[in-house]
Amino acid sequence: MSIGKHHSASAGTTTWITPPHVIEALGGADGFDLDPCAAVNQPWPCARQSLTISDNGLLQRWSGRVWLNPPYTNAEIGKWMARLGDHGTGTALIFARTETEFFQRQVFERADALLYLEGRLHFHVAEAMTVTIGKRVHDLQAGDRYPANAGAPSVLCAYGTLDTEILASCGLPGSFMALTLAGIISVQLPVGSWIEEVRSYLEGINRPVTLSELYRAFATHRKARDNPNYRAKIRQTLQRGDFNRIEAGLWST
């Protein structure tokens, strides 16, 4: 969830909310541990923990898998992308400004994979507003989809093996590009057994996870594409493998 400026200047706001279908395709809000750029009035979460502009997420400790929809201004975006590069685990949503210095240094040189999204996204608004586009007046409520698109193509940038694997199999229309050897290997290696894949996810996330989070994470996984009963398979895998049931619906390695 961005606190930065996109290309819909006529809206009179610089706060734009990540489209919910993007978050869901990447594992849902429970699949991310931190959103350091959340809007103050946030219609839906993008991660388990949110930091707003008043928290100054750049100065806070980051942990786990990060969702980053950063401020898009030239003065700010490079700082946030550098921080994600330093952290090394997470996914960012930015404009595909491949010619810019920050993109060359913080994305091409540090990310593991990219997904150039097809078309142009429609972001959502964080608060009620009335906007005029052309001759039409739109009365929007918090969380509504903004009528005009973002004005530029977007790209998802994955940092770390787990986020690369999720990005490669997320199902969002676009063009996937692996940037590092780790990224290439993660999408070209044969898929392991259910036990191996579930263990890999749990070890990558490095914390206890709920069943609902596992369901979302595997919804677009290659193991689940041809198995309509993949949720039952996940439960069976957890029971048969060497996994730790912490409490009802909560598991770890």
mmCIF file of C-alpha atoms in Angstrom:
data_model
loop_
_atom_site.group_PDB
_atom_site.id
_atom_site.type_symbol
_atom_site.label_atom_id
_atom_site.label_comp_id
_atom_site.label_asym_id
_atom_site.label_seq_id
_atom_site.Cartn_x
_atom_site.Cartn_y
_atom_site.Cartn_z
ATOM 1 C CA MET A 1 0.000 0.000 0.000
ATOM 2 C CA SER A 2 1.678 3.074 -1.226
ATOM 3 C CA ILE A 3 2.068 6.412 0.450
ATOM 4 C CA GLY A 4 3.671 7.618 -2.727
ATOM 5 C CA LYS A 5 2.559 9.374 -5.868
ATOM 6 C CA HIS A 6 1.313 7.513 -8.905
ATOM 7 C CA HIS A 7 0.229 9.088 -12.161
ATOM 8 C CA SER A 8 -3.368 10.015 -11.357
ATOM 9 C CA ALA A 9 -2.628 13.575 -10.350
ATOM 10 C CA SER A 10 -6.214 14.688 -10.955
ATOM 11 C CA ALA A 11 -7.279 12.745 -7.872
ATOM 12 C CA GLY A 12 -5.556 15.227 -5.584
ATOM 13 C CA THR A 13 -4.042 12.441 -3.481
ATOM 14 C CA THR A 14 -0.696 10.683 -3.264
ATOM 15 C CA THR A 15 -2.031 7.667 -1.378
ATOM 16 C CA TRP A 16 -2.858 4.681 -3.553
ATOM 17 C CA ILE A 17 -3.866 1.238 -2.316
ATOM 18 C CA THR A 18 -2.552 -1.986 -3.836
ATOM 19 C CA PRO A 19 -5.262 -3.803 -5.835
ATOM 20 C CA PRO A 20 -6.422 -6.721 -3.657
ATOM 21 C CA HIS A 21 -6.106 -9.279 -6.460
ATOM 22 C CA VAL A 22 -2.355 -8.637 -6.568
ATOM 23 C CA ILE A 23 -1.920 -9.414 -2.872
ATOM 24 C CA GLU A 24 -4.122 -12.499 -3.099
ATOM 25 C CA ALA A 25 -2.127 -13.858 -6.044
ATOM 26 C CA LEU A 26 1.071 -13.577 -3.985
ATOM 27 C CA GLY A 27 -0.268 -15.508 -1.005
ATOM 28 C CA GLY A 28 -2.626 -13.031 0.650
ATOM 29 C CA ALA A 29 -2.035 -10.623 3.510
ATOM 30 C CA ASP A 30 -1.195 -13.492 5.878
ATOM 31 C CA GLY A 31 1.608 -14.486 3.521
ATOM 32 C CA PHE A 32 3.494 -11.243 4.164
ATOM 33 C CA ASP A 33 4.920 -10.358 7.566
ATOM 34 C CA LEU A 34 5.299 -6.600 7.098
ATOM 35 C CA ASP A 35 3.945 -3.739 5.003
ATOM 36 C CA PRO A 36 6.177 -0.771 5.907
ATOM 37 C CA CYS A 37 4.325 1.661 3.605
ATOM 38 C CA ALA A 38 0.716 1.131 4.636
ATOM 39 C CA ALA A 39 -1.858 3.893 4.285
ATOM 40 C CA VAL A 40 -3.135 5.504 7.484
ATOM 41 C CA ASN A 41 -6.743 4.743 6.538
ATOM 42 C CA GLN A 42 -6.229 1.316 5.064
ATOM 43 C CA PRO A 43 -9.324 -0.483 3.694
ATOM 44 C CA TRP A 44 -7.665 -3.928 3.840
ATOM 45 C CA PRO A 45 -4.302 -5.213 5.069
ATOM 46 C CA CYS A 46 -1.491 -6.246 2.764
ATOM 47 C CA ALA A 47 0.519 -7.952 5.520
ATOM 48 C CA ARG A 48 0.231 -9.240 9.072
ATOM 49 C CA GLN A 49 1.862 -6.054 10.400
ATOM 50 C CA SER A 50 1.503 -2.563 8.936
ATOM 51 C CA LEU A 51 3.573 0.592 9.396
ATOM 52 C CA THR A 52 2.200 3.955 8.278
ATOM 53 C CA ILE A 53 3.859 7.261 7.472
ATOM 54 C CA SER A 54 3.705 8.213 11.159
ATOM 55 C CA ASP A 55 5.825 5.152 12.005
ATOM 56 C CA ASN A 56 8.517 6.022 9.428
ATOM 57 C CA GLY A 57 9.044 2.483 8.202
ATOM 58 C CA LEU A 58 12.548 3.207 6.926
ATOM 59 C CA LEU A 59 13.702 3.621 10.528
ATOM 60 C CA GLN A 60 11.935 0.536 11.876
ATOM 61 C CA ARG A 61 13.166 -3.041 12.100
ATOM 62 C CA TRP A 62 12.047 -5.230 9.201
ATOM 63 C CA SER A 63 11.537 -8.957 9.634
ATOM 64 C CA GLY A 64 10.167 -11.816 7.564
ATOM 65 C CA ARG A 65 8.591 -11.481 4.158
ATOM 66 C CA VAL A 66 7.950 -7.834 3.224
ATOM 67 C CA TRP A 67 5.317 -6.366 0.923
ATOM 68 C CA LEU A 68 6.480 -3.006 -0.442
ATOM 69 C CA ASN A 69 4.373 -0.552 -2.441
ATOM 70 C CA PRO A 70 6.650 2.417 -1.767
ATOM 71 C CA PRO A 71 6.371 6.170 -2.283
ATOM 72 C CA TYR A 72 6.863 6.677 -6.007
ATOM 73 C CA THR A 73 8.531 10.096 -5.861
ATOM 74 C CA ASN A 74 12.085 10.239 -7.186
ATOM 75 C CA ALA A 75 13.355 11.484 -3.827
ATOM 76 C CA GLU A 76 11.915 8.522 -1.905
ATOM 77 C CA ILE A 77 11.591 5.390 -3.997
ATOM 78 C CA GLY A 78 15.326 4.648 -4.199
ATOM 79 C CA LYS A 79 15.635 4.641 -0.395
ATOM 80 C CA TRP A 80 12.831 2.121 0.012
ATOM 81 C CA MET A 81 14.075 -0.170 -2.725
ATOM 82 C CA ALA A 82 17.581 -0.071 -1.251
ATOM 83 C CA ARG A 83 16.154 -1.069 2.124
ATOM 84 C CA LEU A 84 14.305 -3.999 0.570
ATOM 85 C CA GLY A 85 17.494 -5.023 -1.214
ATOM 86 C CA ASP A 86 19.340 -4.954 2.106
ATOM 87 C CA HIS A 87 16.578 -6.969 3.776
ATOM 88 C CA GLY A 88 16.592 -9.520 0.963
ATOM 89 C CA THR A 89 13.152 -11.090 1.441
ATOM 90 C CA GLY A 90 10.007 -9.642 -0.071
ATOM 91 C CA THR A 91 8.230 -8.307 -3.134
ATOM 92 C CA ALA A 92 7.840 -4.725 -4.343
ATOM 93 C CA LEU A 93 5.280 -3.162 -6.684
ATOM 94 C CA ILE A 94 6.649 -0.217 -8.649
ATOM 95 C CA PHE A 95 6.463 1.375 -12.077
ATOM 96 C CA ALA A 96 8.649 -0.254 -14.723
ATOM 97 C CA ARG A 97 10.972 2.745 -15.018
ATOM 98 C CA THR A 98 13.898 0.645 -16.154
ATOM 99 C CA GLU A 99 15.918 3.671 -17.289
ATOM 100 C CA THR A 100 16.139 5.249 -13.834
ATOM 101 C CA GLU A 101 19.208 5.035 -11.618
ATOM 102 C CA PHE A 102 17.380 3.402 -8.713
ATOM 103 C CA PHE A 103 15.963 0.702 -11.012
ATOM 104 C CA GLN A 104 19.397 -0.061 -12.413
ATOM 105 C CA ARG A 105 21.038 -0.269 -8.986
ATOM 106 C CA GLN A 106 18.344 -1.517 -6.630
ATOM 107 C CA VAL A 107 16.308 -3.711 -8.962
ATOM 108 C CA PHE A 108 18.420 -5.048 -11.810
ATOM 109 C CA GLU A 109 21.490 -5.491 -9.577
ATOM 110 C CA ARG A 110 19.742 -6.796 -6.451
ATOM 111 C CA ALA A 111 16.367 -8.405 -7.168
ATOM 112 C CA ASP A 112 16.125 -12.101 -8.050
ATOM 113 C CA ALA A 113 13.174 -11.930 -10.440
ATOM 114 C CA LEU A 114 10.667 -9.574 -12.059
ATOM 115 C CA LEU A 115 7.131 -9.895 -13.354
ATOM 116 C CA TYR A 116 6.238 -7.163 -15.826
ATOM 117 C CA LEU A 117 2.469 -6.954 -15.414
ATOM 118 C CA GLU A 118 0.262 -6.970 -18.471
ATOM 119 C CA GLY A 119 -1.595 -3.707 -19.105
ATOM 120 C CA ARG A 120 -1.824 -0.962 -16.502
ATOM 121 C CA LEU A 121 -3.104 -1.392 -12.977
ATOM 122 C CA HIS A 122 -6.027 0.424 -11.422
ATOM 123 C CA PHE A 123 -5.100 1.333 -7.855
ATOM 124 C CA HIS A 124 -7.654 1.927 -5.100
ATOM 125 C CA VAL A 125 -8.297 5.004 -2.965
ATOM 126 C CA ALA A 126 -7.741 5.188 0.787
ATOM 127 C CA GLU A 127 -10.488 7.708 1.514
ATOM 128 C CA ALA A 128 -13.722 9.035 0.071
ATOM 129 C CA MET A 129 -13.344 11.571 -2.718
ATOM 130 C CA THR A 130 -15.070 13.065 -5.715
ATOM 131 C CA VAL A 131 -13.096 13.185 -8.956
ATOM 132 C CA THR A 132 -13.901 14.327 -12.463
ATOM 133 C CA ILE A 133 -12.410 12.368 -15.350
ATOM 134 C CA GLY A 134 -13.317 13.795 -18.705
ATOM 135 C CA LYS A 135 -16.946 14.860 -18.363
ATOM 136 C CA ARG A 136 -17.869 12.264 -15.784
ATOM 137 C CA VAL A 137 -17.986 12.830 -12.029
ATOM 138 C CA HIS A 138 -17.124 9.867 -9.798
ATOM 139 C CA ASP A 139 -18.056 9.698 -6.110
ATOM 140 C CA LEU A 140 -15.650 7.213 -4.560
ATOM 141 C CA GLN A 141 -15.649 5.598 -1.136
ATOM 142 C CA ALA A 142 -12.588 4.351 0.741
ATOM 143 C CA GLY A 143 -11.318 1.203 -0.939
ATOM 144 C CA ASP A 144 -12.976 1.882 -4.288
ATOM 145 C CA ARG A 145 -11.093 1.217 -7.500
ATOM 146 C CA TYR A 146 -9.894 4.448 -9.104
ATOM 147 C CA PRO A 147 -11.566 4.863 -12.520
ATOM 148 C CA ALA A 148 -8.375 5.789 -14.400
ATOM 149 C CA ASN A 149 -5.410 3.462 -14.653
ATOM 150 C CA ALA A 150 -2.054 4.266 -13.089
ATOM 151 C CA GLY A 151 -0.736 5.849 -16.278
ATOM 152 C CA ALA A 152 2.340 3.634 -16.550
ATOM 153 C CA PRO A 153 3.185 -0.096 -16.644
ATOM 154 C CA SER A 154 3.937 -1.804 -13.332
ATOM 155 C CA VAL A 155 6.409 -4.495 -12.343
ATOM 156 C CA LEU A 156 6.631 -6.830 -9.349
ATOM 157 C CA CYS A 157 10.180 -7.264 -8.028
ATOM 158 C CA ALA A 158 11.014 -10.380 -5.993
ATOM 159 C CA TYR A 159 13.892 -10.542 -3.518
ATOM 160 C CA GLY A 160 14.851 -13.964 -2.177
ATOM 161 C CA THR A 161 14.150 -17.512 -3.300
ATOM 162 C CA LEU A 162 10.725 -17.824 -1.662
ATOM 163 C CA ASP A 163 9.354 -14.660 -3.249
ATOM 164 C CA THR A 164 10.842 -15.657 -6.599
ATOM 165 C CA GLU A 165 9.062 -19.011 -6.494
ATOM 166 C CA ILE A 166 5.767 -17.394 -5.508
ATOM 167 C CA LEU A 167 6.105 -14.727 -8.204
ATOM 168 C CA ALA A 168 6.902 -17.316 -10.880
ATOM 169 C CA SER A 169 3.739 -19.289 -10.131
ATOM 170 C CA CYS A 170 1.355 -16.509 -9.047
ATOM 171 C CA GLY A 171 -0.757 -16.587 -12.202
ATOM 172 C CA LEU A 172 -0.874 -12.819 -12.740
ATOM 173 C CA PRO A 173 -0.725 -12.045 -16.478
ATOM 174 C CA GLY A 174 2.610 -10.640 -17.563
ATOM 175 C CA SER A 175 6.199 -11.482 -18.478
ATOM 176 C CA PHE A 176 8.407 -13.204 -15.889
ATOM 177 C CA MET A 177 12.159 -12.584 -15.869
ATOM 178 C CA ALA A 178 14.719 -14.269 -13.599
ATOM 179 C CA LEU A 179 17.643 -11.943 -12.842
ATOM 180 C CA THR A 180 19.973 -14.145 -10.784
ATOM 181 C CA LEU A 181 21.141 -17.738 -10.765
ATOM 182 C CA ALA A 182 18.991 -18.308 -7.684
ATOM 183 C CA GLY A 183 16.008 -16.979 -9.585
ATOM 184 C CA ILE A 184 16.703 -19.155 -12.613
ATOM 185 C CA ILE A 185 17.203 -22.287 -10.519
ATOM 186 C CA SER A 186 14.087 -21.684 -8.438
ATOM 187 C CA VAL A 187 11.815 -21.730 -11.483
ATOM 188 C CA GLN A 188 13.617 -24.419 -13.508
ATOM 189 C CA LEU A 189 14.201 -27.143 -10.935
ATOM 190 C CA PRO A 190 11.705 -30.027 -10.949
ATOM 191 C CA VAL A 191 8.924 -29.690 -8.427
ATOM 192 C CA GLY A 192 9.540 -31.740 -5.292
ATOM 193 C CA SER A 193 7.158 -33.942 -3.349
ATOM 194 C CA TRP A 194 4.363 -32.385 -1.324
ATOM 195 C CA ILE A 195 6.381 -32.873 1.859
ATOM 196 C CA GLU A 196 9.430 -31.229 0.279
ATOM 197 C CA GLU A 197 7.447 -28.283 -1.077
ATOM 198 C CA VAL A 198 5.547 -27.646 2.160
ATOM 199 C CA ARG A 199 8.757 -27.933 4.187
ATOM 200 C CA SER A 200 10.504 -25.521 1.800
ATOM 201 C CA TYR A 201 7.732 -22.964 2.251
ATOM 202 C CA LEU A 202 7.714 -23.266 6.044
ATOM 203 C CA GLU A 203 11.494 -23.005 6.257
ATOM 204 C CA GLY A 204 11.485 -20.013 3.928
ATOM 205 C CA ILE A 205 8.860 -18.128 5.923
ATOM 206 C CA ASN A 206 10.676 -19.063 9.172
ATOM 207 C CA ARG A 207 7.678 -18.762 11.513
ATOM 208 C CA PRO A 208 4.525 -20.713 12.339
ATOM 209 C CA VAL A 209 1.858 -20.449 9.637
ATOM 210 C CA THR A 210 -1.875 -21.039 9.587
ATOM 211 C CA LEU A 211 -3.626 -23.495 7.312
ATOM 212 C CA SER A 212 -5.382 -20.635 5.522
ATOM 213 C CA GLU A 213 -2.013 -19.060 4.764
ATOM 214 C CA LEU A 214 -0.731 -22.344 3.339
ATOM 215 C CA TYR A 215 -3.849 -22.665 1.201
ATOM 216 C CA ARG A 216 -3.296 -19.209 -0.290
ATOM 217 C CA ALA A 217 0.423 -19.762 -0.794
ATOM 218 C CA PHE A 218 -0.167 -22.994 -2.712
ATOM 219 C CA ALA A 219 -3.256 -21.891 -4.646
ATOM 220 C CA THR A 220 -1.152 -21.083 -7.736
ATOM 221 C CA HIS A 221 1.733 -23.447 -6.962
ATOM 222 C CA ARG A 222 2.700 -25.914 -9.672
ATOM 223 C CA LYS A 223 1.811 -28.803 -7.354
ATOM 224 C CA ALA A 224 -1.752 -27.531 -6.992
ATOM 225 C CA ARG A 225 -2.549 -26.600 -10.577
ATOM 226 C CA ASP A 226 -3.741 -30.081 -11.522
ATOM 227 C CA ASN A 227 -5.089 -31.039 -8.106
ATOM 228 C CA PRO A 228 -8.489 -29.521 -7.225
ATOM 229 C CA ASN A 229 -8.193 -31.178 -3.796
ATOM 230 C CA TYR A 230 -4.881 -29.536 -2.952
ATOM 231 C CA ARG A 231 -6.159 -28.238 0.390
ATOM 232 C CA ALA A 232 -6.870 -31.762 1.583
ATOM 233 C CA LYS A 233 -3.445 -32.773 0.271
ATOM 234 C CA ILE A 234 -1.785 -30.033 2.324
ATOM 235 C CA ARG A 235 -3.548 -31.222 5.488
ATOM 236 C CA GLN A 236 -2.539 -34.804 4.746
ATOM 237 C CA THR A 237 1.054 -33.724 4.129
ATOM 238 C CA LEU A 238 1.247 -31.880 7.444
ATOM 239 C CA GLN A 239 -0.070 -34.925 9.299
ATOM 240 C CA ARG A 240 2.247 -37.403 7.591
ATOM 241 C CA GLY A 241 5.424 -35.343 7.477
ATOM 242 C CA ASP A 242 7.771 -34.312 10.263
ATOM 243 C CA PHE A 243 5.937 -31.057 10.957
ATOM 244 C CA ASN A 244 5.086 -29.493 14.301
ATOM 245 C CA ARG A 245 1.419 -28.837 15.089
ATOM 246 C CA ILE A 246 1.536 -25.922 17.508
ATOM 247 C CA GLU A 247 -2.228 -25.682 17.921
ATOM 248 C CA ALA A 248 -5.333 -26.219 15.826
ATOM 249 C CA GLY A 249 -4.609 -24.863 12.351
ATOM 250 C CA LEU A 250 -1.092 -23.592 13.171
ATOM 251 C CA TRP A 251 2.031 -25.412 11.933
ATOM 252 C CA SER A 252 5.804 -25.084 11.730
ATOM 253 C CA THR A 253 8.810 -27.223 10.787
#
